[in-house]
mmCIF file of C-alpha atoms in Angstrom:
data_model
loop_
_atom_site.group_PDB
_atom_site.id
_atom_site.type_symbol
_atom_site.label_atom_id
_atom_site.label_comp_id
_atom_site.label_asym_id
_atom_site.label_seq_id
_atom_site.Cartn_x
_atom_site.Cartn_y
_atom_site.Cartn_z
ATOM 1 C CA UNK A 684 -17.330 -59.269 0.830
ATOM 2 C CA UNK A 685 -15.695 -55.935 0.178
ATOM 3 C CA UNK A 686 -13.805 -54.239 3.028
ATOM 4 C CA UNK A 687 -11.484 -51.210 2.933
ATOM 5 C CA UNK A 688 -8.219 -50.969 4.825
ATOM 6 C CA UNK A 689 -7.995 -48.600 7.753
ATOM 7 C CA UNK A 690 -8.393 -44.933 6.857
ATOM 8 C CA UNK A 691 -10.200 -45.720 3.630
ATOM 9 C CA UNK A 692 -13.759 -46.272 2.488
ATOM 10 C CA UNK A 693 -15.483 -47.948 -0.415
ATOM 11 C CA UNK A 694 -15.853 -45.541 -3.290
ATOM 12 C CA UNK A 695 -17.614 -47.803 -5.804
ATOM 13 C CA UNK A 696 -17.990 -51.395 -6.955
ATOM 14 C CA UNK A 697 -18.175 -52.083 -10.687
ATOM 15 C CA UNK A 698 -19.592 -55.405 -11.881
ATOM 16 C CA UNK A 699 -19.246 -56.260 -15.566
ATOM 17 C CA UNK A 700 -18.648 -52.556 -16.248
ATOM 18 C CA UNK A 701 -21.729 -51.412 -14.336
ATOM 19 C CA UNK A 702 -21.321 -49.280 -11.210
ATOM 20 C CA UNK A 703 -23.187 -50.865 -8.297
ATOM 21 C CA UNK A 704 -22.434 -48.059 -5.847
ATOM 22 C CA UNK A 705 -20.511 -48.316 -2.563
ATOM 23 C CA UNK A 706 -21.803 -51.774 -1.652
ATOM 24 C CA UNK A 707 -20.031 -53.914 0.959
ATOM 25 C CA UNK A 708 -20.791 -57.201 -0.810
ATOM 26 C CA UNK A 709 -22.007 -58.594 -4.100
ATOM 27 C CA UNK A 710 -23.415 -62.020 -4.938
ATOM 28 C CA UNK A 711 -23.016 -63.678 -8.315
ATOM 29 C CA UNK A 712 -25.884 -66.172 -8.840
ATOM 30 C CA UNK A 713 -26.365 -68.789 -11.543
ATOM 31 C CA UNK A 714 -22.904 -68.143 -12.918
ATOM 32 C CA UNK A 715 -22.809 -69.413 -16.543
ATOM 33 C CA UNK A 716 -20.146 -67.103 -18.022
ATOM 34 C CA UNK A 717 -17.120 -65.037 -17.128
ATOM 35 C CA UNK A 718 -17.732 -61.935 -15.004
ATOM 36 C CA UNK A 719 -15.619 -59.092 -13.650
ATOM 37 C CA UNK A 720 -15.835 -57.208 -10.365
ATOM 38 C CA UNK A 721 -13.698 -54.211 -9.429
ATOM 39 C CA UNK A 722 -13.732 -52.432 -6.084
ATOM 40 C CA UNK A 723 -12.490 -48.858 -5.752
ATOM 41 C CA UNK A 724 -11.481 -47.261 -2.485
ATOM 42 C CA UNK A 725 -10.699 -43.687 -1.380
ATOM 43 C CA UNK A 726 -9.497 -42.127 1.841
ATOM 44 C CA UNK A 727 -12.296 -41.736 4.341
ATOM 45 C CA UNK A 728 -10.717 -38.512 5.627
ATOM 46 C CA UNK A 729 -7.973 -36.085 4.694
ATOM 47 C CA UNK A 730 -5.617 -34.187 6.974
ATOM 48 C CA UNK A 731 -5.465 -30.402 7.147
ATOM 49 C CA UNK A 732 -2.336 -29.226 8.923
ATOM 50 C CA UNK A 733 -3.150 -25.999 10.810
ATOM 51 C CA UNK A 734 -0.442 -23.849 12.409
ATOM 52 C CA UNK A 735 0.010 -20.345 13.789
ATOM 53 C CA UNK A 736 2.881 -18.018 14.602
ATOM 54 C CA UNK A 737 3.351 -16.228 17.896
ATOM 55 C CA UNK A 738 0.770 -13.679 18.981
ATOM 56 C CA UNK A 739 -2.391 -15.760 18.679
ATOM 57 C CA UNK A 740 -3.982 -19.149 18.080
ATOM 58 C CA UNK A 741 -5.737 -21.026 15.305
ATOM 59 C CA UNK A 742 -8.613 -23.364 16.168
ATOM 60 C CA UNK A 743 -8.633 -26.244 15.631
ATOM 61 C CA UNK A 744 -4.872 -26.664 15.356
ATOM 62 C CA UNK A 745 -2.420 -29.378 14.433
ATOM 63 C CA UNK A 746 -3.411 -32.231 12.116
ATOM 64 C CA UNK A 747 -7.169 -32.058 11.665
ATOM 65 C CA UNK A 748 -8.950 -35.028 10.016
ATOM 66 C CA UNK A 749 -11.775 -33.940 7.707
ATOM 67 C CA UNK A 750 -14.160 -36.489 6.103
ATOM 68 C CA UNK A 751 -13.811 -36.756 2.353
ATOM 69 C CA UNK A 752 -15.901 -34.087 0.621
ATOM 70 C CA UNK A 753 -16.788 -32.250 3.839
ATOM 71 C CA UNK A 754 -16.008 -28.710 5.050
ATOM 72 C CA UNK A 755 -13.893 -27.457 7.925
ATOM 73 C CA UNK A 756 -13.862 -24.000 9.555
ATOM 74 C CA UNK A 757 -10.730 -22.521 11.137
ATOM 75 C CA UNK A 758 -10.856 -19.392 13.310
ATOM 76 C CA UNK A 759 -7.985 -17.088 14.278
ATOM 77 C CA UNK A 760 -7.801 -15.404 17.680
ATOM 78 C CA UNK A 761 -5.053 -12.820 18.241
ATOM 79 C CA UNK A 762 -3.550 -12.115 21.648
ATOM 80 C CA UNK A 763 -3.972 -8.683 23.228
ATOM 81 C CA UNK A 764 -2.371 -5.936 21.090
ATOM 82 C CA UNK A 765 -1.957 -8.336 18.168
ATOM 83 C CA UNK A 766 -3.913 -8.811 14.967
ATOM 84 C CA UNK A 767 -4.077 -11.191 12.030
ATOM 85 C CA UNK A 768 -1.268 -10.176 9.702
ATOM 86 C CA UNK A 769 -1.557 -12.784 6.937
ATOM 87 C CA UNK A 770 -3.085 -16.179 6.195
ATOM 88 C CA UNK A 771 -1.562 -18.770 3.875
ATOM 89 C CA UNK A 772 -3.626 -21.640 2.450
ATOM 90 C CA UNK A 773 -1.565 -24.369 0.804
ATOM 91 C CA UNK A 774 1.307 -21.871 0.826
ATOM 92 C CA UNK A 775 -0.638 -19.113 -0.976
ATOM 93 C CA UNK A 776 -1.283 -15.751 0.678
ATOM 94 C CA UNK A 777 -5.033 -15.024 0.886
ATOM 95 C CA UNK A 778 -5.061 -11.816 2.931
ATOM 96 C CA UNK A 779 -5.865 -11.340 6.607
ATOM 97 C CA UNK A 780 -9.370 -12.742 7.246
ATOM 98 C CA UNK A 781 -10.649 -13.572 10.729
ATOM 99 C CA UNK A 782 -11.483 -17.160 9.710
ATOM 100 C CA UNK A 783 -11.290 -19.542 6.770
ATOM 101 C CA UNK A 784 -13.425 -22.481 5.651
ATOM 102 C CA UNK A 785 -12.208 -25.356 3.492
ATOM 103 C CA UNK A 786 -15.071 -26.761 1.400
ATOM 104 C CA UNK A 787 -15.414 -30.133 -0.376
ATOM 105 C CA UNK A 788 -12.090 -31.345 1.007
ATOM 106 C CA UNK A 789 -10.632 -33.861 -1.426
ATOM 107 C CA UNK A 790 -6.986 -34.062 -0.410
ATOM 108 C CA UNK A 791 -4.406 -33.037 2.174
ATOM 109 C CA UNK A 792 -4.323 -29.276 2.814
ATOM 110 C CA UNK A 793 -2.417 -26.765 4.939
ATOM 111 C CA UNK A 794 -3.281 -23.466 6.585
ATOM 112 C CA UNK A 795 -1.032 -21.099 8.507
ATOM 113 C CA UNK A 796 -1.852 -17.796 10.174
ATOM 114 C CA UNK A 797 0.710 -15.118 11.043
ATOM 115 C CA UNK A 798 0.004 -12.547 13.734
ATOM 116 C CA UNK A 799 1.677 -9.157 14.164
ATOM 117 C CA UNK A 800 1.608 -6.450 16.820
ATOM 118 C CA UNK A 801 -1.247 -4.008 16.321
ATOM 119 C CA UNK A 802 0.888 -1.142 17.582
ATOM 120 C CA UNK A 803 3.107 0.758 15.157
ATOM 121 C CA UNK A 804 5.343 3.654 16.181
ATOM 122 C CA UNK A 805 6.540 6.396 13.851
ATOM 123 C CA UNK A 806 9.000 9.244 14.386
ATOM 124 C CA UNK A 807 8.108 12.782 13.373
ATOM 125 C CA UNK A 808 10.051 16.040 13.513
ATOM 126 C CA UNK A 809 8.977 19.297 15.096
ATOM 127 C CA UNK A 810 6.911 21.397 12.702
ATOM 128 C CA UNK A 811 4.606 20.358 9.896
ATOM 129 C CA UNK A 812 4.682 16.722 8.761
ATOM 130 C CA UNK A 813 2.933 14.727 6.029
ATOM 131 C CA UNK A 814 1.352 11.857 7.951
ATOM 132 C CA UNK A 815 -0.748 8.764 7.259
ATOM 133 C CA UNK A 816 -2.028 5.835 9.326
ATOM 134 C CA UNK A 817 -1.331 2.479 7.610
ATOM 135 C CA UNK A 818 -3.614 0.561 9.956
ATOM 136 C CA UNK A 819 -7.265 -0.354 10.404
ATOM 137 C CA UNK A 820 -7.909 1.768 13.481
ATOM 138 C CA UNK A 821 -10.927 1.724 15.773
ATOM 139 C CA UNK A 822 -10.895 5.363 16.907
ATOM 140 C CA UNK A 823 -10.499 7.814 14.021
ATOM 141 C CA UNK A 824 -10.611 11.024 16.032
ATOM 142 C CA UNK A 825 -7.739 13.476 15.583
ATOM 143 C CA UNK A 826 -7.697 14.135 19.317
ATOM 144 C CA UNK A 827 -7.057 10.422 19.946
ATOM 145 C CA UNK A 828 -4.475 9.847 17.231
ATOM 146 C CA UNK A 829 -2.614 13.157 17.503
ATOM 147 C CA UNK A 830 -3.161 14.429 21.064
ATOM 148 C CA UNK A 831 0.043 16.504 20.958
ATOM 149 C CA UNK A 832 -0.778 18.257 17.671
ATOM 150 C CA UNK A 833 -0.433 22.027 18.034
ATOM 151 C CA UNK A 834 -2.493 23.125 15.034
ATOM 152 C CA UNK A 835 -5.503 21.949 13.094
ATOM 153 C CA UNK A 836 -4.992 18.852 10.957
ATOM 154 C CA UNK A 837 -5.409 19.363 7.205
ATOM 155 C CA UNK A 838 -6.347 16.953 4.440
ATOM 156 C CA UNK A 839 -6.033 17.748 0.740
ATOM 157 C CA UNK A 840 -8.831 17.272 -1.785
ATOM 158 C CA UNK A 841 -7.837 17.327 -5.481
ATOM 159 C CA UNK A 842 -9.296 20.391 -7.147
ATOM 160 C CA UNK A 843 -10.458 21.952 -3.862
ATOM 161 C CA UNK A 844 -7.367 22.259 -1.690
ATOM 162 C CA UNK A 845 -6.888 21.993 2.070
ATOM 163 C CA UNK A 846 -9.587 21.515 4.659
ATOM 164 C CA UNK A 847 -9.487 20.894 8.386
ATOM 165 C CA UNK A 848 -10.333 17.427 9.702
ATOM 166 C CA UNK A 849 -11.652 16.045 12.980
ATOM 167 C CA UNK A 850 -11.253 12.408 11.931
ATOM 168 C CA UNK A 851 -8.529 10.451 10.131
ATOM 169 C CA UNK A 852 -9.048 7.787 7.493
ATOM 170 C CA UNK A 853 -6.666 4.994 6.622
ATOM 171 C CA UNK A 854 -4.996 5.449 3.239
ATOM 172 C CA UNK A 855 -5.209 9.241 3.144
ATOM 173 C CA UNK A 856 -2.481 11.771 3.839
ATOM 174 C CA UNK A 857 -2.632 14.699 6.265
ATOM 175 C CA UNK A 858 -0.649 17.707 7.391
ATOM 176 C CA UNK A 859 0.011 17.498 11.157
ATOM 177 C CA UNK A 860 2.080 19.916 13.242
ATOM 178 C CA UNK A 861 3.979 19.263 16.463
ATOM 179 C CA UNK A 862 6.087 21.656 18.529
ATOM 180 C CA UNK A 863 8.720 19.010 19.309
ATOM 181 C CA UNK A 864 10.218 15.871 17.805
ATOM 182 C CA UNK A 865 8.188 12.886 18.961
ATOM 183 C CA UNK A 866 7.269 9.255 18.447
ATOM 184 C CA UNK A 867 3.605 8.607 17.687
ATOM 185 C CA UNK A 868 2.077 5.170 18.301
ATOM 186 C CA UNK A 869 -1.095 3.975 16.538
ATOM 187 C CA UNK A 870 -3.086 0.862 17.433
ATOM 188 C CA UNK A 871 -4.861 -1.155 14.743
ATOM 189 C CA UNK A 872 -4.359 -3.978 12.282
ATOM 190 C CA UNK A 873 -1.488 -3.064 9.939
ATOM 191 C CA UNK A 874 -2.459 -2.866 6.260
ATOM 192 C CA UNK A 875 -0.131 -4.776 3.926
ATOM 193 C CA UNK A 876 -1.726 -4.011 0.552
ATOM 194 C CA UNK A 877 -3.916 -1.032 -0.302
ATOM 195 C CA UNK A 878 -5.443 0.648 -3.340
ATOM 196 C CA UNK A 879 -5.476 4.455 -3.472
ATOM 197 C CA UNK A 880 -7.838 6.380 -5.731
ATOM 198 C CA UNK A 881 -6.241 9.342 -7.524
ATOM 199 C CA UNK A 882 -7.698 12.217 -9.549
ATOM 200 C CA UNK A 883 -6.305 14.066 -12.540
ATOM 201 C CA UNK A 884 -4.404 16.662 -10.496
ATOM 202 C CA UNK A 885 -2.392 16.741 -7.259
ATOM 203 C CA UNK A 886 -3.143 13.938 -4.796
ATOM 204 C CA UNK A 887 -2.005 13.311 -1.215
ATOM 205 C CA UNK A 888 -1.708 9.561 -0.658
ATOM 206 C CA UNK A 889 -0.922 7.490 2.406
ATOM 207 C CA UNK A 890 1.159 4.389 3.028
ATOM 208 C CA UNK A 891 1.057 0.706 3.976
ATOM 209 C CA UNK A 892 2.763 -1.145 6.826
ATOM 210 C CA UNK A 893 6.060 -1.733 4.980
ATOM 211 C CA UNK A 894 8.198 0.523 2.769
ATOM 212 C CA UNK A 895 7.243 0.389 -0.927
ATOM 213 C CA UNK A 896 9.680 1.620 -3.605
ATOM 214 C CA UNK A 897 8.028 4.097 -5.949
ATOM 215 C CA UNK A 898 9.186 1.900 -8.830
ATOM 216 C CA UNK A 899 6.984 -0.943 -7.498
ATOM 217 C CA UNK A 900 3.742 1.054 -7.300
ATOM 218 C CA UNK A 901 1.233 -0.391 -9.752
ATOM 219 C CA UNK A 902 -0.470 2.433 -11.650
ATOM 220 C CA UNK A 903 -3.876 2.081 -13.275
ATOM 221 C CA UNK A 904 -3.946 3.345 -15.959
ATOM 222 C CA UNK A 905 -0.240 2.697 -16.622
ATOM 223 C CA UNK A 906 2.190 5.648 -16.723
ATOM 224 C CA UNK A 907 -0.330 7.864 -14.955
ATOM 225 C CA UNK A 908 2.079 9.774 -12.687
ATOM 226 C CA UNK A 909 3.009 13.134 -14.196
ATOM 227 C CA UNK A 910 5.425 14.287 -11.502
ATOM 228 C CA UNK A 911 7.726 12.626 -9.046
ATOM 229 C CA UNK A 912 6.470 11.720 -5.575
ATOM 230 C CA UNK A 913 7.096 14.425 -2.965
ATOM 231 C CA UNK A 914 7.571 13.918 0.746
ATOM 232 C CA UNK A 915 8.242 16.635 3.303
ATOM 233 C CA UNK A 916 11.110 16.816 5.780
ATOM 234 C CA UNK A 917 11.149 20.506 6.598
ATOM 235 C CA UNK A 918 10.799 21.120 2.842
ATOM 236 C CA UNK A 919 9.481 19.130 -0.113
ATOM 237 C CA UNK A 920 11.867 16.452 -1.390
ATOM 238 C CA UNK A 921 11.763 13.802 -4.126
ATOM 239 C CA UNK A 922 10.816 10.449 -2.609
ATOM 240 C CA UNK A 923 11.936 7.134 -4.076
ATOM 241 C CA UNK A 924 10.209 5.060 -1.368
ATOM 242 C CA UNK A 925 6.806 5.339 0.338
ATOM 243 C CA UNK A 926 7.540 4.955 4.044
ATOM 244 C CA UNK A 927 5.000 3.720 6.629
ATOM 245 C CA UNK A 928 3.319 6.501 8.582
ATOM 246 C CA UNK A 929 4.176 9.204 6.069
ATOM 247 C CA UNK A 930 2.250 10.741 3.162
ATOM 248 C CA UNK A 931 3.225 11.924 -0.304
ATOM 249 C CA UNK A 932 2.051 14.318 -2.998
ATOM 250 C CA UNK A 933 1.934 13.222 -6.642
ATOM 251 C CA UNK A 934 0.242 14.721 -9.696
ATOM 252 C CA UNK A 935 -1.367 12.388 -12.231
ATOM 253 C CA UNK A 936 -2.705 12.681 -15.769
ATOM 254 C CA UNK A 937 -6.039 10.867 -15.312
ATOM 255 C CA UNK A 938 -8.365 9.498 -12.670
ATOM 256 C CA UNK A 939 -7.214 6.045 -11.610
ATOM 257 C CA UNK A 940 -5.633 4.021 -8.814
ATOM 258 C CA UNK A 941 -2.256 3.289 -7.271
ATOM 259 C CA UNK A 942 -1.725 -0.132 -5.694
ATOM 260 C CA UNK A 943 0.845 -0.324 -2.901
ATOM 261 C CA UNK A 944 1.926 -3.842 -1.963
ATOM 262 C CA UNK A 945 3.980 -3.980 1.201
ATOM 263 C CA UNK A 946 4.280 -7.758 0.905
ATOM 264 C CA UNK A 947 5.833 -7.845 -2.569
ATOM 265 C CA UNK A 948 8.932 -10.039 -2.654
ATOM 266 C CA UNK A 949 9.879 -9.199 -6.235
ATOM 267 C CA UNK A 950 9.603 -6.113 -8.368
ATOM 268 C CA UNK A 951 6.096 -5.296 -9.549
ATOM 269 C CA UNK A 952 5.522 -3.536 -12.888
ATOM 270 C CA UNK A 953 7.478 -0.318 -12.616
ATOM 271 C CA UNK A 954 5.644 2.945 -12.190
ATOM 272 C CA UNK A 955 6.397 5.184 -15.149
ATOM 273 C CA UNK A 956 7.219 8.323 -13.197
ATOM 274 C CA UNK A 957 7.783 11.313 -15.429
ATOM 275 C CA UNK A 958 11.292 11.433 -16.868
ATOM 276 C CA UNK A 959 12.738 14.829 -16.037
ATOM 277 C CA UNK A 960 15.027 16.927 -18.158
ATOM 278 C CA UNK A 961 17.754 17.748 -15.639
ATOM 279 C CA UNK A 962 18.837 21.374 -15.174
ATOM 280 C CA UNK A 963 22.134 20.185 -13.647
ATOM 281 C CA UNK A 964 23.136 18.653 -16.978
ATOM 282 C CA UNK A 965 22.030 21.613 -19.094
ATOM 283 C CA UNK A 966 23.978 24.489 -17.594
ATOM 284 C CA UNK A 967 21.166 26.070 -15.586
ATOM 285 C CA UNK A 968 21.883 28.328 -12.619
ATOM 286 C CA UNK A 969 20.785 27.501 -9.076
ATOM 287 C CA UNK A 970 19.614 29.329 -5.998
ATOM 288 C CA UNK A 971 19.557 27.473 -2.666
ATOM 289 C CA UNK A 972 16.956 28.736 -0.198
ATOM 290 C CA UNK A 973 17.034 27.343 3.347
ATOM 291 C CA UNK A 974 15.791 28.656 6.699
ATOM 292 C CA UNK A 975 18.551 29.469 9.185
ATOM 293 C CA UNK A 976 19.497 26.308 11.073
ATOM 294 C CA UNK A 977 17.213 24.060 9.027
ATOM 295 C CA UNK A 978 18.446 20.752 7.603
ATOM 296 C CA UNK A 979 16.300 20.962 4.472
ATOM 297 C CA UNK A 980 15.811 23.731 1.951
ATOM 298 C CA UNK A 981 14.821 24.191 -1.667
ATOM 299 C CA UNK A 982 17.011 24.456 -4.752
ATOM 300 C CA UNK A 983 15.564 26.638 -7.510
ATOM 301 C CA UNK A 984 16.896 26.447 -11.061
ATOM 302 C CA UNK A 985 16.824 29.141 -13.743
ATOM 303 C CA UNK A 986 18.280 29.710 -17.192
ATOM 304 C CA UNK A 987 17.627 30.232 -20.883
ATOM 305 C CA UNK A 988 15.833 27.767 -23.156
ATOM 306 C CA UNK A 989 16.065 29.288 -26.624
ATOM 307 C CA UNK A 990 14.816 26.126 -28.331
ATOM 308 C CA UNK A 991 11.758 25.666 -26.127
ATOM 309 C CA UNK A 992 12.850 22.153 -25.189
ATOM 310 C CA UNK A 993 11.981 22.358 -21.487
ATOM 311 C CA UNK A 994 8.518 21.467 -20.190
ATOM 312 C CA UNK A 995 8.242 23.685 -17.122
ATOM 313 C CA UNK A 996 5.034 21.992 -16.004
ATOM 314 C CA UNK A 997 7.057 18.816 -15.260
ATOM 315 C CA UNK A 998 8.840 20.843 -12.547
ATOM 316 C CA UNK A 999 5.660 21.941 -10.794
ATOM 317 C CA UNK A 1000 5.797 21.666 -7.012
ATOM 318 C CA UNK A 1001 2.961 20.343 -4.822
ATOM 319 C CA UNK A 1002 0.478 22.743 -3.227
ATOM 320 C CA UNK A 1003 2.030 25.244 -0.822
ATOM 321 C CA UNK A 1004 2.212 23.789 2.721
ATOM 322 C CA UNK A 1005 0.122 25.269 5.551
ATOM 323 C CA UNK A 1006 1.180 28.588 7.046
ATOM 324 C CA UNK A 1007 4.178 28.084 9.295
ATOM 325 C CA UNK A 1008 5.886 25.534 7.047
ATOM 326 C CA UNK A 1009 8.865 26.552 4.933
ATOM 327 C CA UNK A 1010 8.430 26.752 1.180
ATOM 328 C CA UNK A 1011 10.230 28.376 -1.737
ATOM 329 C CA UNK A 1012 9.240 28.336 -5.394
ATOM 330 C CA UNK A 1013 9.005 30.484 -8.470
ATOM 331 C CA UNK A 1014 5.780 32.375 -9.047
ATOM 332 C CA UNK A 1015 4.959 29.762 -11.691
ATOM 333 C CA UNK A 1016 4.660 27.231 -8.792
ATOM 334 C CA UNK A 1017 7.670 25.304 -10.117
ATOM 335 C CA UNK A 1018 11.248 24.878 -8.949
ATOM 336 C CA UNK A 1019 12.562 25.823 -12.414
ATOM 337 C CA UNK A 1020 12.152 28.988 -14.484
ATOM 338 C CA UNK A 1021 13.251 29.473 -18.077
ATOM 339 C CA UNK A 1022 13.543 32.304 -20.582
ATOM 340 C CA UNK A 1023 12.618 31.450 -24.156
ATOM 341 C CA UNK A 1024 14.456 34.320 -25.880
ATOM 342 C CA UNK A 1025 17.976 33.368 -26.896
ATOM 343 C CA UNK A 1026 19.156 36.983 -26.925
ATOM 344 C CA UNK A 1027 17.695 37.943 -23.557
ATOM 345 C CA UNK A 1028 20.212 39.765 -21.408
ATOM 346 C CA UNK A 1029 17.982 40.364 -18.361
ATOM 347 C CA UNK A 1030 14.705 39.048 -17.072
ATOM 348 C CA UNK A 1031 12.634 38.816 -13.925
ATOM 349 C CA UNK A 1032 11.654 35.553 -12.207
ATOM 350 C CA UNK A 1033 9.666 36.297 -9.030
ATOM 351 C CA UNK A 1034 10.242 33.878 -6.149
ATOM 352 C CA UNK A 1035 7.673 33.097 -3.444
ATOM 353 C CA UNK A 1036 9.055 32.255 -0.006
ATOM 354 C CA UNK A 1037 7.020 31.111 2.986
ATOM 355 C CA UNK A 1038 8.903 31.320 6.268
ATOM 356 C CA UNK A 1039 8.760 29.018 9.272
#
């Protein structure tokens, strides 16, 4: 007779090197020579340890026994105003699905689900702001998301420019204007990792739920960014981090994608943002233009470049903001102007200024 210990089952019985299957007994008859019999056992079930953080439940939970080779479904149910933030299977992040099924279970496994509040609040200043929604929202209407907006909301399409919008899409950037400083709260599942399509010109991209250093943006193709990333805080500024809820302009060489990973724990391949020749280090002159009482302005640089070493196009500024937002730039659309003639004693460099 062949009997497994508790928690195990007969896997196979091998007699004289021949597998007899998972039999519970075997009779030798007319024995006239030496024989061998080997019994092999395996666990009849394996344990999947299922756990969840605060803000929801996983079902079933705890230590779940699953028959060897069978499947087991786990579902995740968030509490009110919460959503699935991340799921880890055997310690590996797999995204934020609503359920997960183990198939052909052949050993102990683990699954853990993390929930997070669906509500995210962002602070914006009075005036025009570059805004994005880093969440999977249910109601995309501008009137729902930005009820206090005091002007039409604008998106930016590469090659075509600004256009007014009635609905907002996750991952895109928008110009939104408010008369006063305010906090804006959006409801929807926060997005941890997102891929943004970019075209070979200026692009206005959104954000993900956590800050992402520009140096950790994965560019496809590599080294695709031609300019720095520009945010807006009363005036365009160079951004070194993509902040949740905000949007940023960047100009690229070719069509491609940017991948923003708000869950990255170590540095991703560094984005090869254009290396800029610095006017500060090359004796250029500066003009500071700032609206009265404003905290941000624009520094414009000008000087001579007899050797033709400066690439003015690398200093191009993003598209002019909507009317009512401050902006200052040279007529060339850059924040730097140069004269190529080494013996020039006077020259004109028209400046465009848009007032608040």
